[in-house]
PDB file of C-alpha atoms and ligand atoms in Angstrom:
ATOM      1  CA  UNK A  17       0.000   0.000   0.000  1.00 96.00           C
ATOM      2  CA  UNK A  18       1.266   3.466  -0.885  1.00 98.00           C
ATOM      3  CA  UNK A  19       2.281   5.744   1.994  1.00 98.00           C
ATOM      4  CA  UNK A  20       2.260   9.525   1.956  1.00 98.00           C
ATOM      5  CA  UNK A  21       4.106  10.202   5.196  1.00 98.00           C
ATOM      6  CA  UNK A  22       3.854  13.995   4.925  1.00 98.00           C
ATOM      7  CA  UNK A  23       0.804  15.648   3.361  1.00 98.00           C
ATOM      8  CA  UNK A  24      -1.240  18.767   4.046  1.00 98.00           C
ATOM      9  CA  UNK A  25      -4.823  17.947   3.032  1.00 98.00           C
ATOM     10  CA  UNK A  26      -5.641  20.084   6.080  1.00 98.00           C
ATOM     11  CA  UNK A  27      -4.477  23.191   4.156  1.00 98.00           C
ATOM     12  CA  UNK A  28      -6.639  25.850   2.541  1.00 97.00           C
ATOM     13  CA  UNK A  29      -5.525  24.685  -0.929  1.00 97.00           C
ATOM     14  CA  UNK A  30      -8.049  21.801  -0.560  1.00 98.00           C
ATOM     15  CA  UNK A  31     -10.912  23.804   0.894  1.00 97.00           C
ATOM     16  CA  UNK A  32     -13.123  23.469  -2.197  1.00 97.00           C
ATOM     17  CA  UNK A  33     -12.662  19.776  -3.058  1.00 98.00           C
ATOM     18  CA  UNK A  34     -11.143  18.147   0.018  1.00 98.00           C
ATOM     19  CA  UNK A  35     -13.691  15.309   0.069  1.00 98.00           C
ATOM     20  CA  UNK A  36     -12.966  14.416  -3.564  1.00 98.00           C
ATOM     21  CA  UNK A  37      -9.216  14.352  -2.941  1.00 98.00           C
ATOM     22  CA  UNK A  38      -9.759  12.169   0.144  1.00 98.00           C
ATOM     23  CA  UNK A  39     -11.783   9.728  -2.010  1.00 98.00           C
ATOM     24  CA  UNK A  40      -8.818   9.397  -4.372  1.00 98.00           C
ATOM     25  CA  UNK A  41      -6.681   8.365  -1.353  1.00 98.00           C
ATOM     26  CA  UNK A  42      -8.809   5.343  -0.439  1.00 97.00           C
ATOM     27  CA  UNK A  43      -6.139   2.751  -1.225  1.00 97.00           C
ATOM     28  CA  UNK A  44      -3.285   4.389   0.622  1.00 98.00           C
ATOM     29  CA  UNK A  45      -2.299   5.765   4.035  1.00 98.00           C
ATOM     30  CA  UNK A  46      -1.772   9.481   4.563  1.00 98.00           C
ATOM     31  CA  UNK A  47      -0.309  11.468   7.464  1.00 98.00           C
ATOM     32  CA  UNK A  48      -1.552  15.071   7.434  1.00 98.00           C
ATOM     33  CA  UNK A  49       0.821  17.482   9.081  1.00 98.00           C
ATOM     34  CA  UNK A  50      -0.134  20.510  11.166  1.00 98.00           C
ATOM     35  CA  UNK A  51       1.916  23.678  10.819  1.00 97.00           C
ATOM     36  CA  UNK A  52       0.078  25.879  13.338  1.00 96.00           C
ATOM     37  CA  UNK A  53      -2.653  25.269  15.912  1.00 97.00           C
ATOM     38  CA  UNK A  54      -5.658  25.476  13.511  1.00 96.00           C
ATOM     39  CA  UNK A  55      -4.055  23.249  10.856  1.00 97.00           C
ATOM     40  CA  UNK A  56      -3.006  20.774  13.569  1.00 98.00           C
ATOM     41  CA  UNK A  57      -6.595  20.667  14.824  1.00 98.00           C
ATOM     42  CA  UNK A  58      -7.886  20.047  11.288  1.00 98.00           C
ATOM     43  CA  UNK A  59      -5.275  17.317  10.662  1.00 98.00           C
ATOM     44  CA  UNK A  60      -6.603  15.577  13.771  1.00 98.00           C
ATOM     45  CA  UNK A  61     -10.234  15.990  12.618  1.00 98.00           C
ATOM     46  CA  UNK A  62      -9.383  14.429   9.241  1.00 98.00           C
ATOM     47  CA  UNK A  63      -7.697  11.509  11.010  1.00 98.00           C
ATOM     48  CA  UNK A  64     -10.736  10.921  13.199  1.00 98.00           C
ATOM     49  CA  UNK A  65     -13.050  10.935  10.163  1.00 98.00           C
ATOM     50  CA  UNK A  66     -10.945   8.767   7.824  1.00 98.00           C
ATOM     51  CA  UNK A  67      -9.596   5.350   8.762  1.00 97.00           C
ATOM     52  CA  UNK A  68      -6.599   5.627   6.423  1.00 98.00           C
ATOM     53  CA  UNK A  69      -5.506   9.056   7.682  1.00 98.00           C
ATOM     54  CA  UNK A  70      -3.334  10.079  10.616  1.00 98.00           C
ATOM     55  CA  UNK A  71      -2.158  13.389  12.059  1.00 98.00           C
ATOM     56  CA  UNK A  72       1.027  15.094  13.169  1.00 98.00           C
ATOM     57  CA  UNK A  73       0.698  18.253  15.273  1.00 98.00           C
ATOM     58  CA  UNK A  74       3.123  21.142  15.642  1.00 98.00           C
ATOM     59  CA  UNK A  75       4.175  24.732  15.003  1.00 97.00           C
ATOM     60  CA  UNK A  76       6.297  25.015  11.853  1.00 96.00           C
ATOM     61  CA  UNK A  77       9.496  27.084  12.233  1.00 95.00           C
ATOM     62  CA  UNK A  78       8.407  29.512   9.476  1.00 93.00           C
ATOM     63  CA  UNK A  79       5.545  30.573  11.747  1.00 92.00           C
ATOM     64  CA  UNK A  80       7.641  31.163  14.847  1.00 93.00           C
ATOM     65  CA  UNK A  81       7.488  34.901  15.717  1.00 90.00           C
ATOM     66  CA  UNK A  82       4.824  35.262  12.996  1.00 75.00           C
ATOM     67  CA  UNK A  83       7.342  35.088  10.208  1.00 66.00           C
ATOM     68  CA  UNK A  84       5.604  33.699   7.174  1.00 67.00           C
ATOM     69  CA  UNK A  85       2.038  33.634   5.879  1.00 72.00           C
ATOM     70  CA  UNK A  86       0.993  31.442   3.004  1.00 81.00           C
ATOM     71  CA  UNK A  87      -2.492  31.616   1.490  1.00 84.00           C
ATOM     72  CA  UNK A  88      -2.286  27.980   0.386  1.00 91.00           C
ATOM     73  CA  UNK A  89      -2.064  27.083   4.031  1.00 92.00           C
ATOM     74  CA  UNK A  90      -4.567  29.162   5.946  1.00 92.00           C
ATOM     75  CA  UNK A  91      -6.526  32.212   4.931  1.00 86.00           C
ATOM     76  CA  UNK A  92      -7.216  34.011   8.162  1.00 84.00           C
ATOM     77  CA  UNK A  93      -4.670  35.605  10.460  1.00 84.00           C
ATOM     78  CA  UNK A  94      -4.109  33.613  13.645  1.00 87.00           C
ATOM     79  CA  UNK A  95      -4.447  35.637  16.813  1.00 88.00           C
ATOM     80  CA  UNK A  96      -2.384  33.400  19.084  1.00 93.00           C
ATOM     81  CA  UNK A  97       1.164  33.716  20.384  1.00 93.00           C
ATOM     82  CA  UNK A  98       3.599  30.869  19.758  1.00 95.00           C
ATOM     83  CA  UNK A  99       3.159  29.694  23.358  1.00 96.00           C
ATOM     84  CA  UNK A 100      -0.640  29.804  23.066  1.00 96.00           C
ATOM     85  CA  UNK A 101      -0.443  27.732  19.881  1.00 97.00           C
ATOM     86  CA  UNK A 102       1.798  25.196  21.605  1.00 98.00           C
ATOM     87  CA  UNK A 103      -0.585  25.011  24.551  1.00 98.00           C
ATOM     88  CA  UNK A 104      -3.436  24.321  22.093  1.00 98.00           C
ATOM     89  CA  UNK A 105      -1.374  21.616  20.419  1.00 98.00           C
ATOM     90  CA  UNK A 106      -0.733  20.028  23.808  1.00 98.00           C
ATOM     91  CA  UNK A 107      -4.487  19.964  24.450  1.00 98.00           C
ATOM     92  CA  UNK A 108      -4.997  18.166  21.114  1.00 98.00           C
ATOM     93  CA  UNK A 109      -2.474  15.549  22.218  1.00 98.00           C
ATOM     94  CA  UNK A 110      -4.207  15.139  25.575  1.00 98.00           C
ATOM     95  CA  UNK A 111      -7.598  14.728  23.892  1.00 98.00           C
ATOM     96  CA  UNK A 112      -6.388  12.086  21.428  1.00 98.00           C
ATOM     97  CA  UNK A 113      -7.323   8.833  23.128  1.00 95.00           C
ATOM     98  CA  UNK A 114      -7.081   6.575  20.066  1.00 95.00           C
ATOM     99  CA  UNK A 115      -3.605   7.607  18.846  1.00 96.00           C
ATOM    100  CA  UNK A 116      -4.785   9.389  15.696  1.00 98.00           C
ATOM    101  CA  UNK A 117      -1.782  11.655  16.273  1.00 98.00           C
ATOM    102  CA  UNK A 118       1.276   9.693  15.195  1.00 98.00           C
ATOM    103  CA  UNK A 119       4.017  12.356  15.344  1.00 98.00           C
ATOM    104  CA  UNK A 120       5.015  15.788  16.684  1.00 98.00           C
ATOM    105  CA  UNK A 121       5.766  18.489  14.114  1.00 97.00           C
ATOM    106  CA  UNK A 122       6.462  19.785  11.711  1.00 97.00           C
ATOM    107  CA  UNK A 123       9.153  21.375  13.759  1.00 98.00           C
ATOM    108  CA  UNK A 124      12.805  22.234  13.249  1.00 98.00           C
ATOM    109  CA  UNK A 125      14.702  25.106  11.665  1.00 97.00           C
ATOM    110  CA  UNK A 126      13.998  27.168   8.549  1.00 95.00           C
ATOM    111  CA  UNK A 127      16.640  29.735   7.612  1.00 94.00           C
ATOM    112  CA  UNK A 128      15.280  30.168   4.083  1.00 92.00           C
ATOM    113  CA  UNK A 129      12.288  32.366   4.889  1.00 85.00           C
ATOM    114  CA  UNK A 130      13.807  34.591   7.590  1.00 87.00           C
ATOM    115  CA  UNK A 131      12.437  38.131   7.418  1.00 87.00           C
ATOM    116  CA  UNK A 132      14.245  40.725   9.484  1.00 87.00           C
ATOM    117  CA  UNK A 133      11.711  43.568   9.458  1.00 87.00           C
ATOM    118  CA  UNK A 134      10.587  43.015  13.065  1.00 90.00           C
ATOM    119  CA  UNK A 135      13.300  40.839  14.590  1.00 93.00           C
ATOM    120  CA  UNK A 136      16.983  40.206  13.946  1.00 93.00           C
ATOM    121  CA  UNK A 137      18.024  36.990  12.212  1.00 92.00           C
ATOM    122  CA  UNK A 138      19.698  35.869  15.445  1.00 94.00           C
ATOM    123  CA  UNK A 139      16.499  36.432  17.456  1.00 95.00           C
ATOM    124  CA  UNK A 140      14.476  34.456  14.943  1.00 94.00           C
ATOM    125  CA  UNK A 141      16.934  31.551  14.852  1.00 96.00           C
ATOM    126  CA  UNK A 142      17.026  31.416  18.658  1.00 96.00           C
ATOM    127  CA  UNK A 143      13.212  31.473  18.854  1.00 96.00           C
ATOM    128  CA  UNK A 144      13.020  28.600  16.330  1.00 97.00           C
ATOM    129  CA  UNK A 145      15.493  26.588  18.418  1.00 97.00           C
ATOM    130  CA  UNK A 146      13.537  27.235  21.642  1.00 97.00           C
ATOM    131  CA  UNK A 147      10.259  26.155  20.018  1.00 97.00           C
ATOM    132  CA  UNK A 148      11.962  23.092  18.532  1.00 98.00           C
ATOM    133  CA  UNK A 149      13.136  22.030  21.999  1.00 97.00           C
ATOM    134  CA  UNK A 150       9.568  22.408  23.292  1.00 97.00           C
ATOM    135  CA  UNK A 151       8.450  20.001  20.546  1.00 98.00           C
ATOM    136  CA  UNK A 152      11.144  17.529  21.603  1.00 97.00           C
ATOM    137  CA  UNK A 153       9.723  17.712  25.134  1.00 97.00           C
ATOM    138  CA  UNK A 154       6.198  17.086  23.812  1.00 97.00           C
ATOM    139  CA  UNK A 155       7.484  14.099  21.833  1.00 97.00           C
ATOM    140  CA  UNK A 156       8.976  12.720  25.016  1.00 96.00           C
ATOM    141  CA  UNK A 157       5.884  13.400  27.119  1.00 96.00           C
ATOM    142  CA  UNK A 158       3.470  11.809  24.648  1.00 97.00           C
ATOM    143  CA  UNK A 159       5.904   9.136  23.375  1.00 96.00           C
ATOM    144  CA  UNK A 160       5.687  10.101  19.684  1.00 97.00           C
ATOM    145  CA  UNK A 161       8.326  10.388  16.978  1.00 97.00           C
ATOM    146  CA  UNK A 162       9.340  13.812  15.626  1.00 98.00           C
ATOM    147  CA  UNK A 163       8.371  15.135  12.198  1.00 98.00           C
ATOM    148  CA  UNK A 164      11.320  17.370  11.354  1.00 98.00           C
ATOM    149  CA  UNK A 165      11.554  20.209   8.858  1.00 98.00           C
ATOM    150  CA  UNK A 166      14.846  21.792   7.878  1.00 97.00           C
ATOM    151  CA  UNK A 167      15.670  24.317   5.207  1.00 94.00           C
ATOM    152  CA  UNK A 168      18.821  26.329   4.691  1.00 93.00           C
ATOM    153  CA  UNK A 169      19.202  29.862   3.407  1.00 89.00           C
ATOM    154  CA  UNK A 170      20.417  30.236  -0.168  1.00 85.00           C
ATOM    155  CA  UNK A 171      23.850  31.418   0.951  1.00 84.00           C
ATOM    156  CA  UNK A 172      24.745  28.925   3.653  1.00 78.00           C
ATOM    157  CA  UNK A 173      26.066  25.436   3.173  1.00 74.00           C
ATOM    158  CA  UNK A 174      23.935  23.356   5.516  1.00 86.00           C
ATOM    159  CA  UNK A 175      24.033  25.738   8.522  1.00 92.00           C
ATOM    160  CA  UNK A 176      20.425  24.924   9.497  1.00 96.00           C
ATOM    161  CA  UNK A 177      20.986  21.173   9.039  1.00 95.00           C
ATOM    162  CA  UNK A 178      24.169  21.269  11.147  1.00 95.00           C
ATOM    163  CA  UNK A 179      22.439  23.201  13.918  1.00 96.00           C
ATOM    164  CA  UNK A 180      19.398  20.931  13.831  1.00 97.00           C
ATOM    165  CA  UNK A 181      21.687  17.912  14.133  1.00 96.00           C
ATOM    166  CA  UNK A 182      23.531  19.430  17.059  1.00 95.00           C
ATOM    167  CA  UNK A 183      20.255  20.113  18.907  1.00 96.00           C
ATOM    168  CA  UNK A 184      19.116  16.525  18.259  1.00 95.00           C
ATOM    169  CA  UNK A 185      22.504  15.323  19.497  1.00 92.00           C
ATOM    170  CA  UNK A 186      22.266  17.407  22.677  1.00 93.00           C
ATOM    171  CA  UNK A 187      18.790  15.982  23.397  1.00 92.00           C
ATOM    172  CA  UNK A 188      19.587  12.372  22.574  1.00 87.00           C
ATOM    173  CA  UNK A 189      18.579  11.165  26.015  1.00 87.00           C
ATOM    174  CA  UNK A 190      14.971  12.114  25.214  1.00 88.00           C
ATOM    175  CA  UNK A 191      14.824  12.066  21.394  1.00 87.00           C
ATOM    176  CA  UNK A 192      13.762   8.596  20.354  1.00 81.00           C
ATOM    177  CA  UNK A 193      13.094   8.638  16.637  1.00 94.00           C
ATOM    178  CA  UNK A 194      11.521  10.543  13.820  1.00 97.00           C
ATOM    179  CA  UNK A 195      11.500  11.490  10.189  1.00 98.00           C
ATOM    180  CA  UNK A 196      13.418  14.311   8.553  1.00 98.00           C
ATOM    181  CA  UNK A 197      10.923  15.388   5.965  1.00 98.00           C
ATOM    182  CA  UNK A 198      11.657  16.677   2.446  1.00 97.00           C
ATOM    183  CA  UNK A 199      15.315  15.878   2.906  1.00 97.00           C
ATOM    184  CA  UNK A 200      17.437  18.269   0.869  1.00 93.00           C
ATOM    185  CA  UNK A 201      20.977  18.071   2.180  1.00 93.00           C
ATOM    186  CA  UNK A 202      24.030  15.910   1.570  1.00 94.00           C
ATOM    187  CA  UNK A 203      24.629  12.159   1.783  1.00 97.00           C
ATOM    188  CA  UNK A 204      26.855  12.765   4.809  1.00 96.00           C
ATOM    189  CA  UNK A 205      24.116  14.619   6.706  1.00 96.00           C
ATOM    190  CA  UNK A 206      21.551  11.951   5.746  1.00 97.00           C
ATOM    191  CA  UNK A 207      23.875   9.320   7.186  1.00 97.00           C
ATOM    192  CA  UNK A 208      24.194  11.249  10.435  1.00 96.00           C
ATOM    193  CA  UNK A 209      20.403  11.379  10.799  1.00 96.00           C
ATOM    194  CA  UNK A 210      20.182   7.660  10.051  1.00 97.00           C
ATOM    195  CA  UNK A 211      22.807   6.918  12.694  1.00 95.00           C
ATOM    196  CA  UNK A 212      20.731   8.893  15.230  1.00 94.00           C
ATOM    197  CA  UNK A 213      17.730   6.671  14.467  1.00 95.00           C
ATOM    198  CA  UNK A 214      15.899   8.903  11.987  1.00 97.00           C
ATOM    199  CA  UNK A 215      14.240   8.024   8.696  1.00 98.00           C
ATOM    200  CA  UNK A 216      14.627  10.129   5.561  1.00 98.00           C
ATOM    201  CA  UNK A 217      11.551  11.531   3.795  1.00 98.00           C
ATOM    202  CA  UNK A 218      11.803  11.731   0.020  1.00 98.00           C
ATOM    203  CA  UNK A 219       9.508  14.098  -1.928  1.00 98.00           C
ATOM    204  CA  UNK A 220       8.853  14.691  -5.625  1.00 98.00           C
ATOM    205  CA  UNK A 221      12.068  16.723  -5.790  1.00 97.00           C
ATOM    206  CA  UNK A 222      13.831  13.398  -6.455  1.00 98.00           C
ATOM    207  CA  UNK A 223      11.972  13.160  -9.793  1.00 98.00           C
ATOM    208  CA  UNK A 224      13.171  16.575 -11.008  1.00 97.00           C
ATOM    209  CA  UNK A 225      15.938  16.600 -13.648  1.00 95.00           C
ATOM    210  CA  UNK A 226      18.159  18.662 -11.302  1.00 92.00           C
ATOM    211  CA  UNK A 227      17.661  16.346  -8.281  1.00 94.00           C
ATOM    212  CA  UNK A 228      21.452  15.870  -8.108  1.00 90.00           C
ATOM    213  CA  UNK A 229      22.594  15.035  -4.584  1.00 95.00           C
ATOM    214  CA  UNK A 230      19.151  13.749  -3.577  1.00 97.00           C
ATOM    215  CA  UNK A 231      19.598  10.849  -6.012  1.00 98.00           C
ATOM    216  CA  UNK A 232      22.824   9.960  -4.171  1.00 98.00           C
ATOM    217  CA  UNK A 233      21.011  10.254  -0.835  1.00 98.00           C
ATOM    218  CA  UNK A 234      18.442   7.680  -2.019  1.00 98.00           C
ATOM    219  CA  UNK A 235      21.223   5.454  -3.350  1.00 98.00           C
ATOM    220  CA  UNK A 236      23.205   5.519  -0.091  1.00 98.00           C
ATOM    221  CA  UNK A 237      20.369   5.412   2.463  1.00 98.00           C
ATOM    222  CA  UNK A 238      19.330   1.896   3.517  1.00 98.00           C
ATOM    223  CA  UNK A 239      15.878   0.989   2.167  1.00 98.00           C
ATOM    224  CA  UNK A 240      14.631   0.407   5.703  1.00 98.00           C
ATOM    225  CA  UNK A 241      15.162   4.117   6.474  1.00 98.00           C
ATOM    226  CA  UNK A 242      13.373   5.655   3.492  1.00 98.00           C
ATOM    227  CA  UNK A 243       9.866   7.090   3.535  1.00 98.00           C
ATOM    228  CA  UNK A 244       7.824   8.458   0.637  1.00 98.00           C
ATOM    229  CA  UNK A 245       5.960  11.748   0.932  1.00 98.00           C
ATOM    230  CA  UNK A 246       4.356  14.441  -1.212  1.00 98.00           C
ATOM    231  CA  UNK A 247       4.413  17.568   1.026  1.00 98.00           C
ATOM    232  CA  UNK A 248       1.265  18.351  -0.967  1.00 98.00           C
ATOM    233  CA  UNK A 249      -0.048  20.859  -2.066  1.00 98.00           C
ATOM    234  CA  UNK A 250       3.607  21.720  -2.842  1.00 97.00           C
ATOM    235  CA  UNK A 251       6.307  19.921  -4.849  1.00 96.00           C
ATOM    236  CA  UNK A 252       4.266  17.911  -7.374  1.00 97.00           C
ATOM    237  CA  UNK A 253       6.598  15.342  -8.977  1.00 97.00           C
ATOM    238  CA  UNK A 254       7.309  14.865 -12.662  1.00 95.00           C
ATOM    239  CA  UNK A 255       5.150  14.336 -14.746  1.00 94.00           C
ATOM    240  CA  UNK A 256       2.593  16.505 -12.900  1.00 96.00           C
ATOM    241  CA  UNK A 257       5.110  19.127 -11.832  1.00 96.00           C
ATOM    242  CA  UNK A 258       3.560  22.572 -11.427  1.00 94.00           C
ATOM    243  CA  UNK A 259       0.091  21.234 -10.578  1.00 96.00           C
ATOM    244  CA  UNK A 260      -1.377  21.174  -7.101  1.00 97.00           C
ATOM    245  CA  UNK A 261       0.120  18.043  -5.584  1.00 98.00           C
ATOM    246  CA  UNK A 262      -1.956  15.320  -3.874  1.00 98.00           C
ATOM    247  CA  UNK A 263      -1.175  12.058  -2.025  1.00 98.00           C
ATOM    248  CA  UNK A 264      -1.704   9.538  -4.896  1.00 98.00           C
ATOM    249  CA  UNK A 265       1.114  11.283  -6.833  1.00 98.00           C
ATOM    250  CA  UNK A 266       3.512   9.808  -4.276  1.00 98.00           C
ATOM    251  CA  UNK A 267       3.619   6.801  -6.632  1.00 98.00           C
ATOM    252  CA  UNK A 268       6.011   8.804  -8.844  1.00 98.00           C
ATOM    253  CA  UNK A 269       8.376   9.170  -5.881  1.00 98.00           C
ATOM    254  CA  UNK A 270       8.231   5.425  -5.173  1.00 98.00           C
ATOM    255  CA  UNK A 271       8.888   4.656  -8.867  1.00 98.00           C
ATOM    256  CA  UNK A 272      11.927   6.917  -8.878  1.00 98.00           C
ATOM    257  CA  UNK A 273      13.305   5.315  -5.709  1.00 98.00           C
ATOM    258  CA  UNK A 274      12.875   1.881  -7.357  1.00 98.00           C
ATOM    259  CA  UNK A 275      14.736   3.118 -10.443  1.00 98.00           C
ATOM    260  CA  UNK A 276      17.602   4.628  -8.415  1.00 98.00           C
ATOM    261  CA  UNK A 277      17.998   1.567  -6.207  1.00 98.00           C
ATOM    262  CA  UNK A 278      17.534  -0.890  -9.092  1.00 98.00           C
ATOM    263  CA  UNK A 279      14.739  -2.785  -7.351  1.00 98.00           C
ATOM    264  CA  UNK A 280      11.062  -3.311  -8.152  1.00 98.00           C
ATOM    265  CA  UNK A 281       8.330  -0.766  -7.464  1.00 98.00           C
ATOM    266  CA  UNK A 282       6.540  -3.366  -5.319  1.00 98.00           C
ATOM    267  CA  UNK A 283       9.641  -3.856  -3.179  1.00 98.00           C
ATOM    268  CA  UNK A 284       9.760  -0.098  -2.511  1.00 98.00           C
ATOM    269  CA  UNK A 285       6.053   0.018  -1.597  1.00 98.00           C
ATOM    270  CA  UNK A 286       6.376  -2.948   0.759  1.00 98.00           C
ATOM    271  CA  UNK A 287       9.514  -1.582   2.425  1.00 98.00           C
ATOM    272  CA  UNK A 288       8.058   1.910   2.932  1.00 98.00           C
ATOM    273  CA  UNK A 289       4.867   0.448   4.372  1.00 98.00           C
ATOM    274  CA  UNK A 290       6.915  -1.579   6.856  1.00 98.00           C
ATOM    275  CA  UNK A 291       9.022   1.490   7.722  1.00 98.00           C
ATOM    276  CA  UNK A 292       5.930   3.633   8.324  1.00 98.00           C
ATOM    277  CA  UNK A 293       4.388   0.951  10.500  1.00 98.00           C
ATOM    278  CA  UNK A 294       7.522   0.729  12.590  1.00 97.00           C
ATOM    279  CA  UNK A 295       7.996   4.476  13.025  1.00 98.00           C
ATOM    280  CA  UNK A 296       4.412   5.751  13.250  1.00 98.00           C
ATOM    281  CA  UNK A 297       2.560   2.568  14.186  1.00 97.00           C
ATOM    282  CA  UNK A 298       0.175   3.019  11.236  1.00 97.00           C
TER     283      UNK A 298
HETATM  284 ZN1   ZN B 569       5.123  20.136   5.126  1.00 92.12          ZN
END
């Protein structure tokens, strides 16, 4: 069965036809990822309503200190501080008696979208790190894996990834496992995450002609540490690149992984399903 380990059917981009998209996902499993309190709450609602859907809840680093707004994600302005959003997310976790929530995040560091009109870059980076550590504590408290996001600025060579790794390293006594979603760094950094017990999420970027290093990452990462994801509505793979993405398109990611590793498509599907079951218990 196909797995989309990181989707956002909870986002505004699906407001008009969400039910139709969900129908097209009947023969697969989907984890919808919250990025703020309201999208986390909706991810949980979708999981409660659909047997093949699960939720991850968290405050995305691009929203820490009200940095980024994206109309694909949520239309209205959210009148909650970061701490209020985290408190709301904690309430969702407490209310979830049947383990519809399978991970904490997305959380991590994003140095790509930093806007310095209200705060300095250093203040923003520190705030992202503080919020990330609070997610690690939630993961420990509720015994869930982490759903990590990491993106570097255009100028730096893996600064955000290095700092994320060093935070994970410093919290190893409480960090158990997780997935680093939409992996976009080097083979060496992928191997460090794998050695810390993490799985690597591969998006449609791997199907792009300029995928470059990501192809090597797939080649070098053991099959039992790979997960397939869309990050929909973003990052639609070839041959639907440029369209609004949706979970069934994850098949193009699985096909590309099979091609890179020189194994069958069915072997990729089976392995990813086993990996998702082990990590998220789905
Ligand atoms: Zn995402």
